[in-house]
mmCIF file with all atom_site columns, C-alpha atoms in Angstrom:
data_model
loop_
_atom_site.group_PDB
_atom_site.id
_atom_site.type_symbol
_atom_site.label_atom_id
_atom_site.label_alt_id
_atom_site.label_comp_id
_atom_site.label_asym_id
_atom_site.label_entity_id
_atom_site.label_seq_id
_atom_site.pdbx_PDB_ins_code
_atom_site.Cartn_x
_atom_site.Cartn_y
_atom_site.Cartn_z
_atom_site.occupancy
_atom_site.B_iso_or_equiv
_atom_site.pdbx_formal_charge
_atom_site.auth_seq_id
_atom_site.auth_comp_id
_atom_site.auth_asym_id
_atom_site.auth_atom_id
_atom_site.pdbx_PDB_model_num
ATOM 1   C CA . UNK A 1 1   ? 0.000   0.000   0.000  1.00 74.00 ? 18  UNK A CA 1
ATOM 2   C CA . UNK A 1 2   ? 1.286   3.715   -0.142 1.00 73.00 ? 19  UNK A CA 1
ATOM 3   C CA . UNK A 1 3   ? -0.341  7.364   0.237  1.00 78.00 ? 20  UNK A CA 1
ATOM 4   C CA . UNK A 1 4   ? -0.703  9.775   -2.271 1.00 84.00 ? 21  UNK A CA 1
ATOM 5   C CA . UNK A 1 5   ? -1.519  13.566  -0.190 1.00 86.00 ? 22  UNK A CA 1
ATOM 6   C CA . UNK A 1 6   ? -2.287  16.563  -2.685 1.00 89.00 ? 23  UNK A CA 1
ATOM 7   C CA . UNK A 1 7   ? -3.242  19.955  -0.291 1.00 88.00 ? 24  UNK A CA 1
ATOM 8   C CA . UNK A 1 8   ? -5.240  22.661  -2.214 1.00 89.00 ? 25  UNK A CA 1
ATOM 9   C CA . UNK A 1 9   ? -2.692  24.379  -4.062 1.00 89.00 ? 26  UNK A CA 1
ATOM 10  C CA . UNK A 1 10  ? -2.068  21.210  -5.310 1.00 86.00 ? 27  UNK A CA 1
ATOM 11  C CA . UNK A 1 11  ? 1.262   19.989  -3.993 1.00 88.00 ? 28  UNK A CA 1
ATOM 12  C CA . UNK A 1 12  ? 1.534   16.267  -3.606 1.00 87.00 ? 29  UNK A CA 1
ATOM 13  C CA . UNK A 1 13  ? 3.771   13.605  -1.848 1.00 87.00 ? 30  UNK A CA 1
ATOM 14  C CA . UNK A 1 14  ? 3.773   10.326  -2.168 1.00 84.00 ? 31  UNK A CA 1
ATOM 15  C CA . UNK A 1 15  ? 4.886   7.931   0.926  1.00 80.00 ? 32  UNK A CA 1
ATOM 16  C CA . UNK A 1 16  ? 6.963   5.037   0.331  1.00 79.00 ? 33  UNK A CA 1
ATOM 17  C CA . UNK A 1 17  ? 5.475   1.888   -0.912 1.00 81.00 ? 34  UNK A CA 1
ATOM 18  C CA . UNK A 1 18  ? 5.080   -0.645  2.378  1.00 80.00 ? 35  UNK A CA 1
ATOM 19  C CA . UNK A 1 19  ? 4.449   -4.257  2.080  1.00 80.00 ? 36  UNK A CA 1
ATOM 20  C CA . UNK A 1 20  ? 1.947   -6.265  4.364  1.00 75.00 ? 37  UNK A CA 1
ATOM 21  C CA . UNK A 1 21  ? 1.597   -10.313 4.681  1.00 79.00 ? 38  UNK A CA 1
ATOM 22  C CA . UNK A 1 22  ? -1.635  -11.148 4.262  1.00 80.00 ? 39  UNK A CA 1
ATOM 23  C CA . UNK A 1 23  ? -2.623  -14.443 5.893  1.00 82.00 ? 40  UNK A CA 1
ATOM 24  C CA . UNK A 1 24  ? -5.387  -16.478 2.849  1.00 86.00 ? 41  UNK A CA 1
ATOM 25  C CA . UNK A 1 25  ? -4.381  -20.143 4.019  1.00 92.00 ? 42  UNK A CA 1
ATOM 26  C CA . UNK A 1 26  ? -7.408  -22.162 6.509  1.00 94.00 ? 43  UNK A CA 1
ATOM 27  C CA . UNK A 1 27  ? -5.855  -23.535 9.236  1.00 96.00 ? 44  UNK A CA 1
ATOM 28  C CA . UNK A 1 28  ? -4.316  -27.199 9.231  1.00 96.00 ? 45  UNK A CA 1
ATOM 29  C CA . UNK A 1 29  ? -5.814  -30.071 11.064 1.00 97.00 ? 46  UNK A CA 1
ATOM 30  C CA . UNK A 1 30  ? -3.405  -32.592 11.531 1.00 96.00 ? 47  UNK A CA 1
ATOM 31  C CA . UNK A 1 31  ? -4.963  -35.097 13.369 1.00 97.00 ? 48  UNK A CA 1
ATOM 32  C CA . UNK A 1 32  ? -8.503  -35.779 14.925 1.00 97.00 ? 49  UNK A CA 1
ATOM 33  C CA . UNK A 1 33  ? -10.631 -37.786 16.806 1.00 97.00 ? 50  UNK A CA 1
ATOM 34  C CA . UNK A 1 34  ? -12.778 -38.140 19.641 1.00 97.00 ? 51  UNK A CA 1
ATOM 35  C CA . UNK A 1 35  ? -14.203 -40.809 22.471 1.00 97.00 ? 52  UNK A CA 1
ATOM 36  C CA . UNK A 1 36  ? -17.351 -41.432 24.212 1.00 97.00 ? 53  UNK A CA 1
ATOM 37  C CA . UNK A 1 37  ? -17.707 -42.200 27.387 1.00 97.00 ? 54  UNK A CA 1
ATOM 38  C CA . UNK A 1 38  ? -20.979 -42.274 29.025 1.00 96.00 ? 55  UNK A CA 1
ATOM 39  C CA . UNK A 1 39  ? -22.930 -39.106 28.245 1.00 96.00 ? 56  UNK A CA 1
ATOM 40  C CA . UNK A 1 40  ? -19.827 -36.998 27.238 1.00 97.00 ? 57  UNK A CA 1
ATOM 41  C CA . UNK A 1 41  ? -17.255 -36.975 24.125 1.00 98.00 ? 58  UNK A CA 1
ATOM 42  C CA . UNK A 1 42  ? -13.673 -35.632 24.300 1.00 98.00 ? 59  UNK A CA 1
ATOM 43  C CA . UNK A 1 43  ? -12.459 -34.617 21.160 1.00 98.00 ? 60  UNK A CA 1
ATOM 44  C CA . UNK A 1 44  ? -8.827  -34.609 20.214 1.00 98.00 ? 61  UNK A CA 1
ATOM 45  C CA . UNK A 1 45  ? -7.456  -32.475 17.464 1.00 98.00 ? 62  UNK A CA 1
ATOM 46  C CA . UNK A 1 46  ? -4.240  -31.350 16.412 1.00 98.00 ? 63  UNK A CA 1
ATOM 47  C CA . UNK A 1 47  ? -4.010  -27.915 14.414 1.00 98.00 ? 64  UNK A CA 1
ATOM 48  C CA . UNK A 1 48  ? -1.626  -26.025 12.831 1.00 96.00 ? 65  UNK A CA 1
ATOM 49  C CA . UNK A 1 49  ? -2.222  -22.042 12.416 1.00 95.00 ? 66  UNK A CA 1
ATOM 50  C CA . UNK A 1 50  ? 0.138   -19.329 13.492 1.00 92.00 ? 67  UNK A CA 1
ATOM 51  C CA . UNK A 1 51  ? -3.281  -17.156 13.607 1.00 93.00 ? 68  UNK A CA 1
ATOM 52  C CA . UNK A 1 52  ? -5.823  -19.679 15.267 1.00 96.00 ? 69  UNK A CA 1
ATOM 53  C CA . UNK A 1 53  ? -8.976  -18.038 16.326 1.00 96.00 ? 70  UNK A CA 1
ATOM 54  C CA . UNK A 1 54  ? -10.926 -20.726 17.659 1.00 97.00 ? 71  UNK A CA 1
ATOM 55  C CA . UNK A 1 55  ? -12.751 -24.012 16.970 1.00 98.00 ? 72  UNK A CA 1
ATOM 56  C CA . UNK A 1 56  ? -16.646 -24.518 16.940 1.00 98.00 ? 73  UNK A CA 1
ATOM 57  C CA . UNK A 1 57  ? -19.103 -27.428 16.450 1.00 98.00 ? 74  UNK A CA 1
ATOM 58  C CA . UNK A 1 58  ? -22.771 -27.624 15.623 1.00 98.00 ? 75  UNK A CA 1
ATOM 59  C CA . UNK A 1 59  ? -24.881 -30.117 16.755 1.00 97.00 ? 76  UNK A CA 1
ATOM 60  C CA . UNK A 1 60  ? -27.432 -30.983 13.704 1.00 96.00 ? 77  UNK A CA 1
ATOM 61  C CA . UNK A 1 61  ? -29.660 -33.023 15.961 1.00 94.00 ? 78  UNK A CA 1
ATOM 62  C CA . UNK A 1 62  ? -30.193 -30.462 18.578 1.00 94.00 ? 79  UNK A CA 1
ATOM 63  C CA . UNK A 1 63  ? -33.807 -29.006 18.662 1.00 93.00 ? 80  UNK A CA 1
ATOM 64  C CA . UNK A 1 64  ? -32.227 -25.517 17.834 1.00 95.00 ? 81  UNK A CA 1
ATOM 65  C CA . UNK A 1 65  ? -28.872 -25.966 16.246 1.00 96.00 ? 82  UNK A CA 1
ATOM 66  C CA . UNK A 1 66  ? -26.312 -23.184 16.636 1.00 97.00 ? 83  UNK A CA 1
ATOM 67  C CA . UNK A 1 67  ? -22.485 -23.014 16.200 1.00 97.00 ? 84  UNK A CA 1
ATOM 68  C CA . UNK A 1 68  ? -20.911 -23.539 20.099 1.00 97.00 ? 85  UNK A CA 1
ATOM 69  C CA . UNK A 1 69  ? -17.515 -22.502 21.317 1.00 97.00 ? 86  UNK A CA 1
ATOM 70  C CA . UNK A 1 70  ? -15.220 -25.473 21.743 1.00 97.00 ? 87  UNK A CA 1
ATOM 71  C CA . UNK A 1 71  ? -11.662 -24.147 22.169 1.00 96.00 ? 88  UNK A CA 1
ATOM 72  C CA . UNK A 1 72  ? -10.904 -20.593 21.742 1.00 96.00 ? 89  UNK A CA 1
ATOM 73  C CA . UNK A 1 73  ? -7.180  -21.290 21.862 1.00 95.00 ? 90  UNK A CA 1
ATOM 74  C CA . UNK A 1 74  ? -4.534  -24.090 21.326 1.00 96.00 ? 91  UNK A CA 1
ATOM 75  C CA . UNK A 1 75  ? -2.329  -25.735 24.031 1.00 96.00 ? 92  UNK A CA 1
ATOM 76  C CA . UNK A 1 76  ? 0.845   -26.141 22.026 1.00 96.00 ? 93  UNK A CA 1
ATOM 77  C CA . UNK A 1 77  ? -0.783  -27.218 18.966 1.00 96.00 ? 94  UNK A CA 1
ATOM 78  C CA . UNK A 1 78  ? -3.823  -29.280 20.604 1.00 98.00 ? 95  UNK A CA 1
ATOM 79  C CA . UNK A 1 79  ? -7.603  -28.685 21.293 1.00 97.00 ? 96  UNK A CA 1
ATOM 80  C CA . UNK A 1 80  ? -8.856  -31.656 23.603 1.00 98.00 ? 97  UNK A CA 1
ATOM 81  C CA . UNK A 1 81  ? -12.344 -30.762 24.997 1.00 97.00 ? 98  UNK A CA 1
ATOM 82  C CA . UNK A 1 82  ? -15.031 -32.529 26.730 1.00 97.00 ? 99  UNK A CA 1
ATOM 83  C CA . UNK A 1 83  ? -18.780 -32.026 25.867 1.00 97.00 ? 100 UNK A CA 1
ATOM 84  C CA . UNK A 1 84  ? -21.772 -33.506 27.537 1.00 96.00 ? 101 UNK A CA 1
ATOM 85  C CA . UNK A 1 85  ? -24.548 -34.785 24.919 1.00 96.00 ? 102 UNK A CA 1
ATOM 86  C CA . UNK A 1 86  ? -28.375 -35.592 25.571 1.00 96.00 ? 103 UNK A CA 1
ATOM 87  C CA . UNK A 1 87  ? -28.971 -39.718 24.578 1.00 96.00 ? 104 UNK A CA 1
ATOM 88  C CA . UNK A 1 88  ? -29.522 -40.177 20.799 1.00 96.00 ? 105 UNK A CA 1
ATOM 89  C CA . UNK A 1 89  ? -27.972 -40.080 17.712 1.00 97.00 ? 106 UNK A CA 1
ATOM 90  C CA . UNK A 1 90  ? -25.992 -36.756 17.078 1.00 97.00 ? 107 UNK A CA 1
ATOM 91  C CA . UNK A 1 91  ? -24.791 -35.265 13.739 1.00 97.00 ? 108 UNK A CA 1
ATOM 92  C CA . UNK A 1 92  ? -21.967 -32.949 14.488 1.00 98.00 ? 109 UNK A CA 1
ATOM 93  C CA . UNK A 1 93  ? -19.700 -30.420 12.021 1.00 98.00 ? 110 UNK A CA 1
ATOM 94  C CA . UNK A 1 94  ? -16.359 -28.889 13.332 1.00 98.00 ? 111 UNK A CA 1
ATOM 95  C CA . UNK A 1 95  ? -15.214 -25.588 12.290 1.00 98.00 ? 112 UNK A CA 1
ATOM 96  C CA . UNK A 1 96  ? -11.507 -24.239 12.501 1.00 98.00 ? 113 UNK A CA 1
ATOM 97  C CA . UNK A 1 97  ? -11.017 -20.612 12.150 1.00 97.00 ? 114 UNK A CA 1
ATOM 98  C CA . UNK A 1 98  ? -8.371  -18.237 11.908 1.00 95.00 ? 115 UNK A CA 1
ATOM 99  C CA . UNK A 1 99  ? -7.808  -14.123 13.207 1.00 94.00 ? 116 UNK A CA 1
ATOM 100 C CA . UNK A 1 100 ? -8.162  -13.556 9.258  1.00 92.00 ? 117 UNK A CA 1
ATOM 101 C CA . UNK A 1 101 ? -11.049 -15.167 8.783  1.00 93.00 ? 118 UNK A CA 1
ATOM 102 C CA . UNK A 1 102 ? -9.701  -18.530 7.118  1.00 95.00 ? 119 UNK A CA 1
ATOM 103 C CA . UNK A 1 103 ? -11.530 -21.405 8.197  1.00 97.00 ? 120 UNK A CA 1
ATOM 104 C CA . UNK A 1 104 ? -11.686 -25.528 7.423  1.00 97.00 ? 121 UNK A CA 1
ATOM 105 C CA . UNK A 1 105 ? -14.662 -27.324 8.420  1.00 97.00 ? 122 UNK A CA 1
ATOM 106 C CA . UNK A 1 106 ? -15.915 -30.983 8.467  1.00 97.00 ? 123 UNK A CA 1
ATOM 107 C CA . UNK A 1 107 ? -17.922 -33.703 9.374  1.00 97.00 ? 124 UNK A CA 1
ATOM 108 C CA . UNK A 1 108 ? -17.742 -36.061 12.099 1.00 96.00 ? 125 UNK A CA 1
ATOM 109 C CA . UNK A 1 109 ? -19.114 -39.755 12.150 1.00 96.00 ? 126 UNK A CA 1
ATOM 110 C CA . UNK A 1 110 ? -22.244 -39.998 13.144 1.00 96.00 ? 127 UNK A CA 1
ATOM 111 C CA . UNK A 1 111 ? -22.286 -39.840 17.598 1.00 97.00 ? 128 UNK A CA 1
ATOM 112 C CA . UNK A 1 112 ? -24.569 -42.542 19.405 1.00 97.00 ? 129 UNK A CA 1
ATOM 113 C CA . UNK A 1 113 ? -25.041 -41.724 23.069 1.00 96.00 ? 130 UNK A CA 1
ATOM 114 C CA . UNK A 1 114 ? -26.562 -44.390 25.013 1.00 91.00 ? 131 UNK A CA 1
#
């Protein structure tokens, strides 16, 4: 980027050209899974992002579904987080997002809680 300034007698300057990095890669999920154990399910991901902003999961069976915090930062590299669930079947998506806006998402396997 640069500035161009021109007064009203129409002097101008021009400041020096700068150049800004401009983070346009999602972040990168190395590894994943999760476990149930009674009612709740830890899941276990691994991401790589220099900018992470946090990861979110919806819950397609839910009577109102709605995107829910589940780590808003990393613990050298790792998001491990337990949930509670109600009994049933549950259809989850994950989100990963970045400070820039960069995100990843996906599917998990179908979640029966018994």
């Amino acid at each position: 980027y640069w500035f161009n300034a021109t007064d009203i007698a129409g002097n101008s300057d021009v400041k020096a050209t700068k150049k800004l990095k401009v983070d346009m890669t999602p972040p990168a999920l190395n590894y994943f899974t999760y476990t149930i154990n009674g009612r709740y399910v830890t899941f276990n991901m691994s991401i790589i992002e220099e900018n992470f902003d946090e990861v979110e999961y919806f819950d397609n069976s839910e009577a109102r579904p709605r995107w829910r915090n589940l780590c808003s930062r990393l613990r050298d590299g790792w998001c491990v987080k337990k949930k509670s669930f109600s009994v049933g079947l549950h259809f989850i998506n994950i989100q990963i997002t970045d400070e820039a806006g960069n995100a990843i998402g996906f599917p998990v396997p179908p979640i029966m809680i018994s």
